[in-house]
Coordinates of C-alpha atoms and ligand atoms in Angstrom, one line a residue:
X1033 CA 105.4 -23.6 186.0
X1034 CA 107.0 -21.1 188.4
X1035 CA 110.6 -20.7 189.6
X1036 CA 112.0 -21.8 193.2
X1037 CA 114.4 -18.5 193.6
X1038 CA 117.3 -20.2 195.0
X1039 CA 117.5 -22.1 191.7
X1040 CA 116.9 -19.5 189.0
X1041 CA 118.8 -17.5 187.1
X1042 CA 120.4 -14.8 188.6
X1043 CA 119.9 -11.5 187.1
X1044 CA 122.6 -8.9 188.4
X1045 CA 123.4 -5.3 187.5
X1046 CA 126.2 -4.5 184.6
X1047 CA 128.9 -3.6 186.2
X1048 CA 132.6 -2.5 184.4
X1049 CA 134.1 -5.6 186.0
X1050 CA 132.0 -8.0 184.8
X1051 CA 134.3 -10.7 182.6
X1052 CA 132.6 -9.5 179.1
X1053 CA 132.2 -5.8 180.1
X1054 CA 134.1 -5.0 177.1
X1055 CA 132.2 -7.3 174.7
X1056 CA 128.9 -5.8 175.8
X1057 CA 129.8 -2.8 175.3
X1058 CA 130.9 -3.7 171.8
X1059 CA 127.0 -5.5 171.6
X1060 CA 125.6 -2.3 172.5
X1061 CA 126.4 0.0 170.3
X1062 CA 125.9 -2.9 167.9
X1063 CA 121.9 -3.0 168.7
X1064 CA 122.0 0.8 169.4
X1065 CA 122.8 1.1 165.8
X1066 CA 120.5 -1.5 164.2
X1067 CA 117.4 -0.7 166.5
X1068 CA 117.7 3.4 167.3
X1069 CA 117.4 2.7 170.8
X1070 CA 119.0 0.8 174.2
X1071 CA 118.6 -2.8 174.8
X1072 CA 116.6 -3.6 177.8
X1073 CA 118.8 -6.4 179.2
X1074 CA 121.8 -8.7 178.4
X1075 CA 122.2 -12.8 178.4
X1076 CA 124.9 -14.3 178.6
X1077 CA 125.5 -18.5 178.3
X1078 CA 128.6 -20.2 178.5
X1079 CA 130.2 -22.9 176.4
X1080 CA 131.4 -25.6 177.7
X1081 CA 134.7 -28.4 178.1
X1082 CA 133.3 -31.6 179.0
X1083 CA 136.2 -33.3 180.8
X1084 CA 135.1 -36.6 180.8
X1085 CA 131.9 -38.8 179.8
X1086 CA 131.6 -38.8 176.1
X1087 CA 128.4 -39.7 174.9
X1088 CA 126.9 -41.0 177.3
X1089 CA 124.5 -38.4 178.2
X1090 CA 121.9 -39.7 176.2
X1091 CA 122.2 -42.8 177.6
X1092 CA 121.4 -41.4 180.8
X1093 CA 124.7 -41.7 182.2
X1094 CA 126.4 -38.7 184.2
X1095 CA 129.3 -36.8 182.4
X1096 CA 131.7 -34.1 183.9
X1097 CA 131.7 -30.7 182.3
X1098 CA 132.4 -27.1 183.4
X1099 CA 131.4 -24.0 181.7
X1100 CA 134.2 -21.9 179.9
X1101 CA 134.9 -18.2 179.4
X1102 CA 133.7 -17.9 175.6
X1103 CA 129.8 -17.4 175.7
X1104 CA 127.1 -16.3 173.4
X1105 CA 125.9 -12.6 174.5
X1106 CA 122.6 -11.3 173.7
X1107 CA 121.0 -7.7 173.6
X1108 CA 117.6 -7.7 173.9
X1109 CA 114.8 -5.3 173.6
X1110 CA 110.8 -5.7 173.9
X1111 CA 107.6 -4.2 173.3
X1112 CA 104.0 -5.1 173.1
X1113 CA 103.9 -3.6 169.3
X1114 CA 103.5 -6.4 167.3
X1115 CA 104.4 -10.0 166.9
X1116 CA 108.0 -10.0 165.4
X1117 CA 111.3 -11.4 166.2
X1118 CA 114.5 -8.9 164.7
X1119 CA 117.5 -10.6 165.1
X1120 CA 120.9 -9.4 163.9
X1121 CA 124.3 -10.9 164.5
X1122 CA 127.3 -8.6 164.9
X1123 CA 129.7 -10.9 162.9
X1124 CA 128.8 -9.9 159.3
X1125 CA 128.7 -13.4 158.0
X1126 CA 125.7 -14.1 159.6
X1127 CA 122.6 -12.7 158.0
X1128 CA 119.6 -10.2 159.4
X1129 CA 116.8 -12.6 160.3
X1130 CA 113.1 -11.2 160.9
X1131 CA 109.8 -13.7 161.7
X1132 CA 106.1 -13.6 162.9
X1133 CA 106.6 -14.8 166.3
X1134 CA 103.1 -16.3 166.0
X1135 CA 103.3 -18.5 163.1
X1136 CA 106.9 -19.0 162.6
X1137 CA 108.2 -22.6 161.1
X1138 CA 111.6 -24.5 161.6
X1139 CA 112.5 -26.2 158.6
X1140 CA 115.5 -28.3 158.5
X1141 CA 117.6 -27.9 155.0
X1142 CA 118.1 -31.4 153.7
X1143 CA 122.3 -30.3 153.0
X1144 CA 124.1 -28.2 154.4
X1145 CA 123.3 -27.7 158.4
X1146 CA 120.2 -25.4 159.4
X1147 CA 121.0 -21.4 159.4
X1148 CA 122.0 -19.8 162.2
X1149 CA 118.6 -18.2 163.6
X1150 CA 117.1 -21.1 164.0
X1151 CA 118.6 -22.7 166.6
X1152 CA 117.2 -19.2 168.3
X1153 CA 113.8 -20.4 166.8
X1154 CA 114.4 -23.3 168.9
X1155 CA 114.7 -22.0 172.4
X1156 CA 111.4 -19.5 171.4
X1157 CA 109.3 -22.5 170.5
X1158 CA 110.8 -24.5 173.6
X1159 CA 109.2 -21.7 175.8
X1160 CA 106.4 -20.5 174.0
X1161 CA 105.4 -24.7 174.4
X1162 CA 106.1 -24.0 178.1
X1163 CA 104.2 -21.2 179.2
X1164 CA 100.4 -20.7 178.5
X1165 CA 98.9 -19.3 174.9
X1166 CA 97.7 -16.1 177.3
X1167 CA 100.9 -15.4 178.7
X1168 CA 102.4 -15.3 175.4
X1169 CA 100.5 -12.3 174.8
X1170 CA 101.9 -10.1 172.2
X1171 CA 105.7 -9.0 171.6
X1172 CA 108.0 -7.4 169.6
X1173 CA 111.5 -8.7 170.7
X1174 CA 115.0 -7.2 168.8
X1175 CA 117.7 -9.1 169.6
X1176 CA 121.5 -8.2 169.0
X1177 CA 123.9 -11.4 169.8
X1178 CA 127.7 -11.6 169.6
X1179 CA 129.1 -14.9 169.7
X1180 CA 132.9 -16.3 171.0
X1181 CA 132.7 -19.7 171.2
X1182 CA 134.5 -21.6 168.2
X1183 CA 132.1 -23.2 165.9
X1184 CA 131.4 -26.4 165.4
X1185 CA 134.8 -26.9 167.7
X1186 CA 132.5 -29.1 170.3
X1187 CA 132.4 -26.5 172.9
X1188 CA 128.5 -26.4 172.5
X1189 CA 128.3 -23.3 170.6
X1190 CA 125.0 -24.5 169.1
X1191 CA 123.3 -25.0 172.6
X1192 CA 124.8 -22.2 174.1
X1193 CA 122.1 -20.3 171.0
X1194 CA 119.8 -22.1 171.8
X1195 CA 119.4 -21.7 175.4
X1196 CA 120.3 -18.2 175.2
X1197 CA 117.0 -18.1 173.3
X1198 CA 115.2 -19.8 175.9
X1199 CA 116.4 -17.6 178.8
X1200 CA 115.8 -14.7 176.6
X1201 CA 112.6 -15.5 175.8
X1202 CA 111.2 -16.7 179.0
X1203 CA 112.6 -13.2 180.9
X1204 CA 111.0 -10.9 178.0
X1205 CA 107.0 -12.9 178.3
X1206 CA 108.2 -13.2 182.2
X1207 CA 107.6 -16.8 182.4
X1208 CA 109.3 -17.6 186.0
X1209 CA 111.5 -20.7 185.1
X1210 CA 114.1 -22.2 187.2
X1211 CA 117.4 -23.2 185.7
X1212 CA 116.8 -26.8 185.6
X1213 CA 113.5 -26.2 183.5
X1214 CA 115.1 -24.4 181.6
X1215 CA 118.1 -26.7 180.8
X1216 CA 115.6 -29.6 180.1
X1217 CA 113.5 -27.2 177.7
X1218 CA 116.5 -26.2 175.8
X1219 CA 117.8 -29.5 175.6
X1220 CA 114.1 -31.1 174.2
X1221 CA 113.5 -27.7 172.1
X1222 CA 117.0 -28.2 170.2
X1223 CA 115.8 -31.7 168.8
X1224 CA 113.4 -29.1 166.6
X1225 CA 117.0 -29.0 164.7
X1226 CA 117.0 -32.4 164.0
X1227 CA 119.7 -33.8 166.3
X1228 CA 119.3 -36.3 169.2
X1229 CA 121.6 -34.6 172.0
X1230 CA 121.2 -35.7 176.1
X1231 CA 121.0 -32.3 177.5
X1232 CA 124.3 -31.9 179.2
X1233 CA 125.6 -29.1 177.2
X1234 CA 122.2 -27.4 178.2
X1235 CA 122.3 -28.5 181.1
X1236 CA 125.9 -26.9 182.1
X1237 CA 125.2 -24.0 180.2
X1238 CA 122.6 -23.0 183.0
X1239 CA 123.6 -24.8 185.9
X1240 CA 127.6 -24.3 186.3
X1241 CA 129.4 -22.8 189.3
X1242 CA 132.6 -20.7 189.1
X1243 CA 135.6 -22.8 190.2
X1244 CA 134.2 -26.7 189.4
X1245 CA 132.9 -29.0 187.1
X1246 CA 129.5 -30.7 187.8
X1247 CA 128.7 -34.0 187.9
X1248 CA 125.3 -34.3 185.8
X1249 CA 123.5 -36.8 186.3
X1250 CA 120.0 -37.4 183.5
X1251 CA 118.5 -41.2 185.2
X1252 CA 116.4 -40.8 187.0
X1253 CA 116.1 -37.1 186.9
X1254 CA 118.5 -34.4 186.0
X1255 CA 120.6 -33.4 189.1
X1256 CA 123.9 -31.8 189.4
X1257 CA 126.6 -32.0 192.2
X1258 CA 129.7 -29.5 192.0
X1259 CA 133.1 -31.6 191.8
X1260 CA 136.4 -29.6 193.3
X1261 CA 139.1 -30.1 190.7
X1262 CA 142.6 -31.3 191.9
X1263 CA 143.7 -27.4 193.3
X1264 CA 147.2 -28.0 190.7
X1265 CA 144.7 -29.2 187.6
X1266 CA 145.3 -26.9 184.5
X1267 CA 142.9 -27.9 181.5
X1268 CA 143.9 -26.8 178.3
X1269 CA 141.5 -26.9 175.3
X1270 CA 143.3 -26.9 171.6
X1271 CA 140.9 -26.9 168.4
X1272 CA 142.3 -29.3 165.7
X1273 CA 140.6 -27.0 163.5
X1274 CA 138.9 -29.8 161.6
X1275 CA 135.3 -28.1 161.9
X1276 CA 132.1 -30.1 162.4
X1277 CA 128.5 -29.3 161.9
X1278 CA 126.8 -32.5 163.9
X1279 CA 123.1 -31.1 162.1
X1280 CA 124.3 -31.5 158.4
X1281 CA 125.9 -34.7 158.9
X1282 CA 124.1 -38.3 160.1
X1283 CA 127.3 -39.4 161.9
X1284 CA 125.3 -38.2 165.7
X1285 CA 122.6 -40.0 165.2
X1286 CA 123.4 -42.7 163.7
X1287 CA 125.6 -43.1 167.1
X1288 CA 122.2 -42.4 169.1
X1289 CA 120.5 -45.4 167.2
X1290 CA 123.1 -47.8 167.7
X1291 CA 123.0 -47.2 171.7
X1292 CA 119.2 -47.4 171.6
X1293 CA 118.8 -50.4 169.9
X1294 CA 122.0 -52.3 171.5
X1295 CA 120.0 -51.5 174.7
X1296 CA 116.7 -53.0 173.2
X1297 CA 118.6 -56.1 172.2
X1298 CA 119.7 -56.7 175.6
X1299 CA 116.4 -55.8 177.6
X1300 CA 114.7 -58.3 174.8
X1301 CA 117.2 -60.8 175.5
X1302 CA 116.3 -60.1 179.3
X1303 CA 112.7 -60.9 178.8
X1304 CA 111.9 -57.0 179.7
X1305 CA 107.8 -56.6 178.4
X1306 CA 108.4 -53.3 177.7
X1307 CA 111.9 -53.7 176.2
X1308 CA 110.6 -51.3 173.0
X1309 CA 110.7 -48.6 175.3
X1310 CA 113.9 -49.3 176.6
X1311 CA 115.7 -46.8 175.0
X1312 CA 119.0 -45.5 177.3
X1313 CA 121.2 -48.0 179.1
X1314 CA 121.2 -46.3 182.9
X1315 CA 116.9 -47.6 182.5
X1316 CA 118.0 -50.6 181.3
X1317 CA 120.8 -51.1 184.3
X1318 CA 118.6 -50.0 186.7
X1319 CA 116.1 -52.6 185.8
X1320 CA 118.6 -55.3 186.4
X1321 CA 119.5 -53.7 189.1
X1322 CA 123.2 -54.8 188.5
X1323 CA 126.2 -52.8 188.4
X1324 CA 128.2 -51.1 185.7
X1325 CA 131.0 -54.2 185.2
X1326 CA 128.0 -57.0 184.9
X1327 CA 126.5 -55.0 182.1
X1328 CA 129.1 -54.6 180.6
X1329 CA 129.8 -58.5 180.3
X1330 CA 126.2 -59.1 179.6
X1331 CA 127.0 -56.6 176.8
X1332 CA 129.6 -58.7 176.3
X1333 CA 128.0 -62.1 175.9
X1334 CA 125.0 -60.6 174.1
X1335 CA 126.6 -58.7 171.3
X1336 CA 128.4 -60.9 170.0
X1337 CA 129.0 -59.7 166.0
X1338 CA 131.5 -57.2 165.0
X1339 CA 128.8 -55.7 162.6
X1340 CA 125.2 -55.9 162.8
X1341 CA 123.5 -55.9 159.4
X1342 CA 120.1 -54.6 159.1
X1343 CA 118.5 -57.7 158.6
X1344 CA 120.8 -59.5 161.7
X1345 CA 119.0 -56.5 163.3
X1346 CA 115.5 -57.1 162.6
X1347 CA 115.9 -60.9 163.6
X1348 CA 116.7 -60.0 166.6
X1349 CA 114.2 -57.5 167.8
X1350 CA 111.4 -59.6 165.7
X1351 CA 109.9 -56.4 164.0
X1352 CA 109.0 -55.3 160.9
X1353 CA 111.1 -53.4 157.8
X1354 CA 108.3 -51.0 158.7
X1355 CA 108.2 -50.7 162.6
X1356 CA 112.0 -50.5 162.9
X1357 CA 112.2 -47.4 160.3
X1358 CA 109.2 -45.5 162.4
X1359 CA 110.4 -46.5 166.2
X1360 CA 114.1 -46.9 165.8
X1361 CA 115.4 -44.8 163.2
X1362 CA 115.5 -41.0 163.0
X1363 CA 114.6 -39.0 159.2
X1364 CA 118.5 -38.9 159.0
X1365 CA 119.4 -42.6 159.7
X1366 CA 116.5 -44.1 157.8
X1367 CA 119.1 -45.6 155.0
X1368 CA 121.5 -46.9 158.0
X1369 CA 122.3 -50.7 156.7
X1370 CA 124.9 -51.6 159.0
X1371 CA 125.3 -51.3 162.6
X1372 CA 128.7 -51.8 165.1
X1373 CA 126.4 -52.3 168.1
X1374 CA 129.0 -54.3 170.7
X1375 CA 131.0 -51.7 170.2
X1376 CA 129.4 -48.8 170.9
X1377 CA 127.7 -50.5 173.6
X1378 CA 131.0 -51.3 174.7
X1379 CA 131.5 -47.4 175.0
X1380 CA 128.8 -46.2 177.0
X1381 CA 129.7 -49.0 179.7
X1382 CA 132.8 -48.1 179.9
X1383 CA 133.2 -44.7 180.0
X1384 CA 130.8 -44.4 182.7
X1385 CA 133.1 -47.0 184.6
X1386 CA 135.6 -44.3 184.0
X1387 CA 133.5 -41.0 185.0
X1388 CA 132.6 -42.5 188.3
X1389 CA 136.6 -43.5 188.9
X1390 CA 137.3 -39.8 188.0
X1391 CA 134.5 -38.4 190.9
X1392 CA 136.2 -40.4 193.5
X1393 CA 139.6 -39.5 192.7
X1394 CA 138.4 -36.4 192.4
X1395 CA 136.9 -36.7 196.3
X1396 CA 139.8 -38.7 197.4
X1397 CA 141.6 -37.7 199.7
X1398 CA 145.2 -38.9 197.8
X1399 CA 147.8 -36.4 198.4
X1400 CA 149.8 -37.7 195.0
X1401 CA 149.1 -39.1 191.9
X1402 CA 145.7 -37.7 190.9
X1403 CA 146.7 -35.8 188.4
X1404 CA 148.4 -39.3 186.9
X1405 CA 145.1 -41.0 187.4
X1406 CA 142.7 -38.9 186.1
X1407 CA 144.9 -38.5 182.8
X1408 CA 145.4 -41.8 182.5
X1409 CA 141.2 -42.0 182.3
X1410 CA 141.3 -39.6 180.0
X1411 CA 143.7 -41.2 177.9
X1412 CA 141.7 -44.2 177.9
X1413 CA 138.9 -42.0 177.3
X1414 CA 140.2 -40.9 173.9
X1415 CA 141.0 -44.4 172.8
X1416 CA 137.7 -46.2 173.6
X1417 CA 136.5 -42.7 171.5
X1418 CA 138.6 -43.3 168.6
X1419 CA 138.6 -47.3 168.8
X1420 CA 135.0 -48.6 169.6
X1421 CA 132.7 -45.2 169.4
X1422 CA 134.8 -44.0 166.3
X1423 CA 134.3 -40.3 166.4
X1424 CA 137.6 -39.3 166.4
X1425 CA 139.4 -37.1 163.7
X1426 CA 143.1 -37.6 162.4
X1427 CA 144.1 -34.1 163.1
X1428 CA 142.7 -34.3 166.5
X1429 CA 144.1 -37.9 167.1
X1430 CA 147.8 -36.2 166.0
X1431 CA 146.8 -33.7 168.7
X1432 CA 146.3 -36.5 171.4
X1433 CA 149.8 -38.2 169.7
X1434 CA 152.0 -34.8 170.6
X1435 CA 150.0 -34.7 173.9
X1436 CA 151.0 -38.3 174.7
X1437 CA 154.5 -38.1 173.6
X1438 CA 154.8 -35.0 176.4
X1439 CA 153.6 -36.7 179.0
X1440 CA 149.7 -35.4 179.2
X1441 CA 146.8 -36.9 179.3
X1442 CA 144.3 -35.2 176.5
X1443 CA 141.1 -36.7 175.1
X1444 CA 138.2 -35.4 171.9
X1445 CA 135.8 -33.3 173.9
X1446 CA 132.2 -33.3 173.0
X1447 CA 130.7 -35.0 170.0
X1448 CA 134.1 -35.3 167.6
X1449 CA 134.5 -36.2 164.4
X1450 CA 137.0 -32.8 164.6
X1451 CA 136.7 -30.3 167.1
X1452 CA 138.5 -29.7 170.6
X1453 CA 140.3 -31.7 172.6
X1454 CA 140.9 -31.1 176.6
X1455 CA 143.9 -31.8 178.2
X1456 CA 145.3 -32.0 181.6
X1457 CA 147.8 -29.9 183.1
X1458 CA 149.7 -30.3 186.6
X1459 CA 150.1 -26.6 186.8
X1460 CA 150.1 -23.3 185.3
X1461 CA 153.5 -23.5 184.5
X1462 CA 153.3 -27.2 182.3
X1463 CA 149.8 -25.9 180.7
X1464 CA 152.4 -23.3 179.0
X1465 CA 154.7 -25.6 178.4
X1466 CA 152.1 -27.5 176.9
X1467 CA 150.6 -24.5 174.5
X1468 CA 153.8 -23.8 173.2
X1469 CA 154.5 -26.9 172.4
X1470 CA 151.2 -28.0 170.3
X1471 CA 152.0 -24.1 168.7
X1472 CA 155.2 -25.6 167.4
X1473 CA 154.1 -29.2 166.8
X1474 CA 150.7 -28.5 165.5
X1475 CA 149.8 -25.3 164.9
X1476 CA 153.1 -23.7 163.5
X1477 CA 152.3 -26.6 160.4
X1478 CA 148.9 -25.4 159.2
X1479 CA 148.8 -22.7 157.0
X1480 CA 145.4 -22.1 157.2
X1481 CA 146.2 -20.8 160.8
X1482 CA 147.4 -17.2 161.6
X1483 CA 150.2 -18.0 163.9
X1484 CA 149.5 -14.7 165.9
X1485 CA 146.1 -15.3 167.0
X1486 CA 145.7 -18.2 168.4
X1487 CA 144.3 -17.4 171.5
X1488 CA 140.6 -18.6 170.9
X1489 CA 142.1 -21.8 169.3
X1490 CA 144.3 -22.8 172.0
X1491 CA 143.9 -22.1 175.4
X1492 CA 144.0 -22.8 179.1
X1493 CA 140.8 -23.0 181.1
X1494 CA 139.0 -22.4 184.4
X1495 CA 135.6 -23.4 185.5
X1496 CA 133.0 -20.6 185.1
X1497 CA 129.5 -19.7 186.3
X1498 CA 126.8 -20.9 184.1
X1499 CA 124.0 -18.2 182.3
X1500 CA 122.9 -15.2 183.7
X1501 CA 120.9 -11.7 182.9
X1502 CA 122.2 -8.2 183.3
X1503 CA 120.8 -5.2 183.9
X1504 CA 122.7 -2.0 182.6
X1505 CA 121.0 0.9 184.8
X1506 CA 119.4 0.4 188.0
X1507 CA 115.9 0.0 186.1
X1508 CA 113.5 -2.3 187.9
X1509 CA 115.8 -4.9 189.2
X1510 CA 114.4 -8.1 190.4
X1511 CA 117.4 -10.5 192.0
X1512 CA 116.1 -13.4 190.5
X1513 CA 113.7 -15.0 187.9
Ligands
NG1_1755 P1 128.4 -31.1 171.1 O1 129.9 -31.2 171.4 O2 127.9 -29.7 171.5 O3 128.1 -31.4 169.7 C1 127.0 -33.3 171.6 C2 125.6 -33.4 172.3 C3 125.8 -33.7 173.8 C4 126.7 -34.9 174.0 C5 128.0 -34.8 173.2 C6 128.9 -36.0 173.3 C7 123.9 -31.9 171.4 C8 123.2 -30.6 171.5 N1 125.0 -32.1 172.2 O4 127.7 -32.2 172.0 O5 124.5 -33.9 174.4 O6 126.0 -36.1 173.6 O7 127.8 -34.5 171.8 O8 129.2 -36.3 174.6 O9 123.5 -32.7 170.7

């Protein structure tokens, strides 16, 4: 595979107004001091908000996400010595990892969530799958990496890792990927950690532009347009501090499977041959060539119970015990016995009814109201979310509560369950209004918070450029990759 340069990553000279100049600097001294000498070059991925479209990504559907300022930064260093990977994190609470590039493993802990490094292992197999067996030659790589985004916050702290290790890896064995290969490798390579994400945090995390969200679109291939906010639009980001760990729990997946087999139900009911395969709802819709509102009623009209049992389920697709625990359940949803499949269903349709209203008031050319109208989606956003997908979170719900009772229109961003919400602002002025307001409503109540540093926990947001590598020196620069 080899990179078209105007869409690879760019790789620019450290300079002292470079954003995380600072930080690097901190990262350097870091790797300086763990591996006695100077890191050959920097990476640095974003996280991300996603503004609207909440799971639906892996039902192919577009979703609307920019890239934010917190990022995962990465020294690295390489030589052709031997075969293994050094990794050290500069927060202490993460351990000192070392492997045999060549015959490493990535083993999923049945409790508890995977360790940190591996999501790193992920992006080096993705790549190492990618390029050929020669070209992987032999190499040493050391890697330093300091971390800001809030874990398990959904801000996509997990894929910003793992595609830092991608873009890492592919720049040190000088594999020449462009950014969309290497969004869809890091999104495939993460499912090594056992989760069944749709590749739009990867795919933002490589392919954002400074100063708008993208539109992503996954069916039929992976495309992005950029998506001018309202010029007045202030997105604020406030972590309910109820953290999640979407790999130690089943409650993702479990989601996943409901989607894919409410989508097999339909295409069965269809009389679609090949309705096993029918796995994401933008296939299924663009079989039927209908439109978003008629498959929603036939969604409608076709899942009809409240709760699905497993049996109710079997009936329907006319498989075995044994064929539905191999082709429609993952190793963490094998004991699932009960299934709400109308209304996730329900969900998807719907919130991709709402992402495409967003775009065009987005692109309209109203001079009022957007602001109203795009809050108001979001709003709805968050109740479809709590209501029919049901990955909410009372502390973030009392979040969306305060928001509402002020006026603003704030929804869960990214997979829930706790974690972030985003909310929108008419201006600078109302987004610290808005702060000071959750501060004293909601923040000012937990003592688990330090009321003085709040600033990673609740902040106002602008769109940012997606991944990059930098130089420090003028050694050897090439533009691009
Ligand atoms: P986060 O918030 O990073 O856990 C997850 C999925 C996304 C998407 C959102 C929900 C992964 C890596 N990410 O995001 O693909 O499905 O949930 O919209 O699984």
């Amino acid at each position: 595979m080899s990179g078209n340069t105007a869409t690879c990553v760019p790789v620019k000279e450290l300079s002292e107004s470079h954003g995380c100049y600072s930080r690097l600097q901190e990262l350097r001294k870091f790797y300086v001091k763990e591996f006695d000498e100077e890191p050959r070059f920097y990476v640095r991925v974003p996280g991300r908000v996603n503004i609207i479209g909440e799971h639906v990504d892996y039902c192919g559907y577009p979703v609307l996400p920019m890239a934010i300022e917190q990022s995962i930064l990465l020294a690295v260093g390489y030589t052709r010595a031997n075969n293994f990977l050094y990794l050290r994190n500069i927060d202490v609470n993460f351990d000192n990892y070392k492997c045999d590039l060549k015959s490493f493993r990535i083993d999923i802990p049945e409790k508890g969530g995977p360790e940190w490094y591996k999501y790193f292992l992920c992006g080096v197999k993705g790549i190492f799958e990618n390029i050929n067996e020669q070209d992987q030659g032999c190499i040493a790589m050391t890697v330093a990496l300091s971390g800001n985004i809030p874990h398990g916050s959904g801000l996509s702290s997990s894929s910003a890792l793992v595609s830092s290790a991608t873009l890492a890896t592919s720049f040190a064995y000088k594999a020449s990927l462009d950014r969309k290969t290497l969004a869809s490798i890091s999104a495939s390579c993460e499912r090594y950690i056992g989760t069944q994400g749709g590749g739009m945090d990867q795919a933002i995390a490589f392919l954002a532009e400074a100063g708008c969200a993208q539109f992503i679109e996954f069916y039929p291939e992976l495309k992005t347009s950029s998506i001018q906010l309202p010029e007045n639009a202030c997105f604020v980001v406030a972590n309910s501090l109820a953290e999640i760990n979407k790999a130690a729990s089943s409650d993702f997946n479990e989601r996943v499977v409901e989607c894919r087999l409410s989508c097999r139900i339909i295409a069965k009911r269809m009389d679609f041959k090949n309705w096993k395969n029918m796995l994401r709802f933008a296939e299924l819709q663009s079989s039927l060539n209908c439109h978003l509102n008629e498959l929603e009623t036939m969604a409608s009209k076709i899942l009809t119970k409240d709760i699905y049992s497993r049996e109710d389920v079997l009936n329907e697709l006319e498989i075995s015990e044994d064929e539905f625990e191999n082709d429609c359940l993952t190793p963490n949803t094998r004991k699932m016995s009960l299934f709400k499949l109308r209304q996730r269903a329900l969900h998807v349709i719907q919130e991709s009814l709402r992402v495409q209203i967003f775009r065009s008031t987005c692109e309209s050319t109203m001079t009022w109201g957007k602001i109203d109208t795009l809050s108001k989606l979001m709003q709805q956003s968050h109740g479809s979310l709590k209501n029919l997908y049901e990955c909410s979170h009372p502390d973030l719900d009392r979040l969306i509560d305060i928001s509402e009772e002020a006026g603003v229109g704030a929804r869960l961003t990214g997979a829930g369950w706790g974690g972030c919400i985003v909310a929108l602002c008419d201006s600078v002025q109302s987004s610290n209004k808005y702060i000071e307001l959750l501060k004293l409503k909601y923040y000012s109540k937990l003592s688990k918070v330090q009321q003085s540093n709040l600033e990673n926990v609740i902040f106002a947001t602008f769109p940012q450029n997606g991944a990059e590598i930098l130089m420090a020196g003028s050694n050897d620069i090439p533009s691009k990759i």
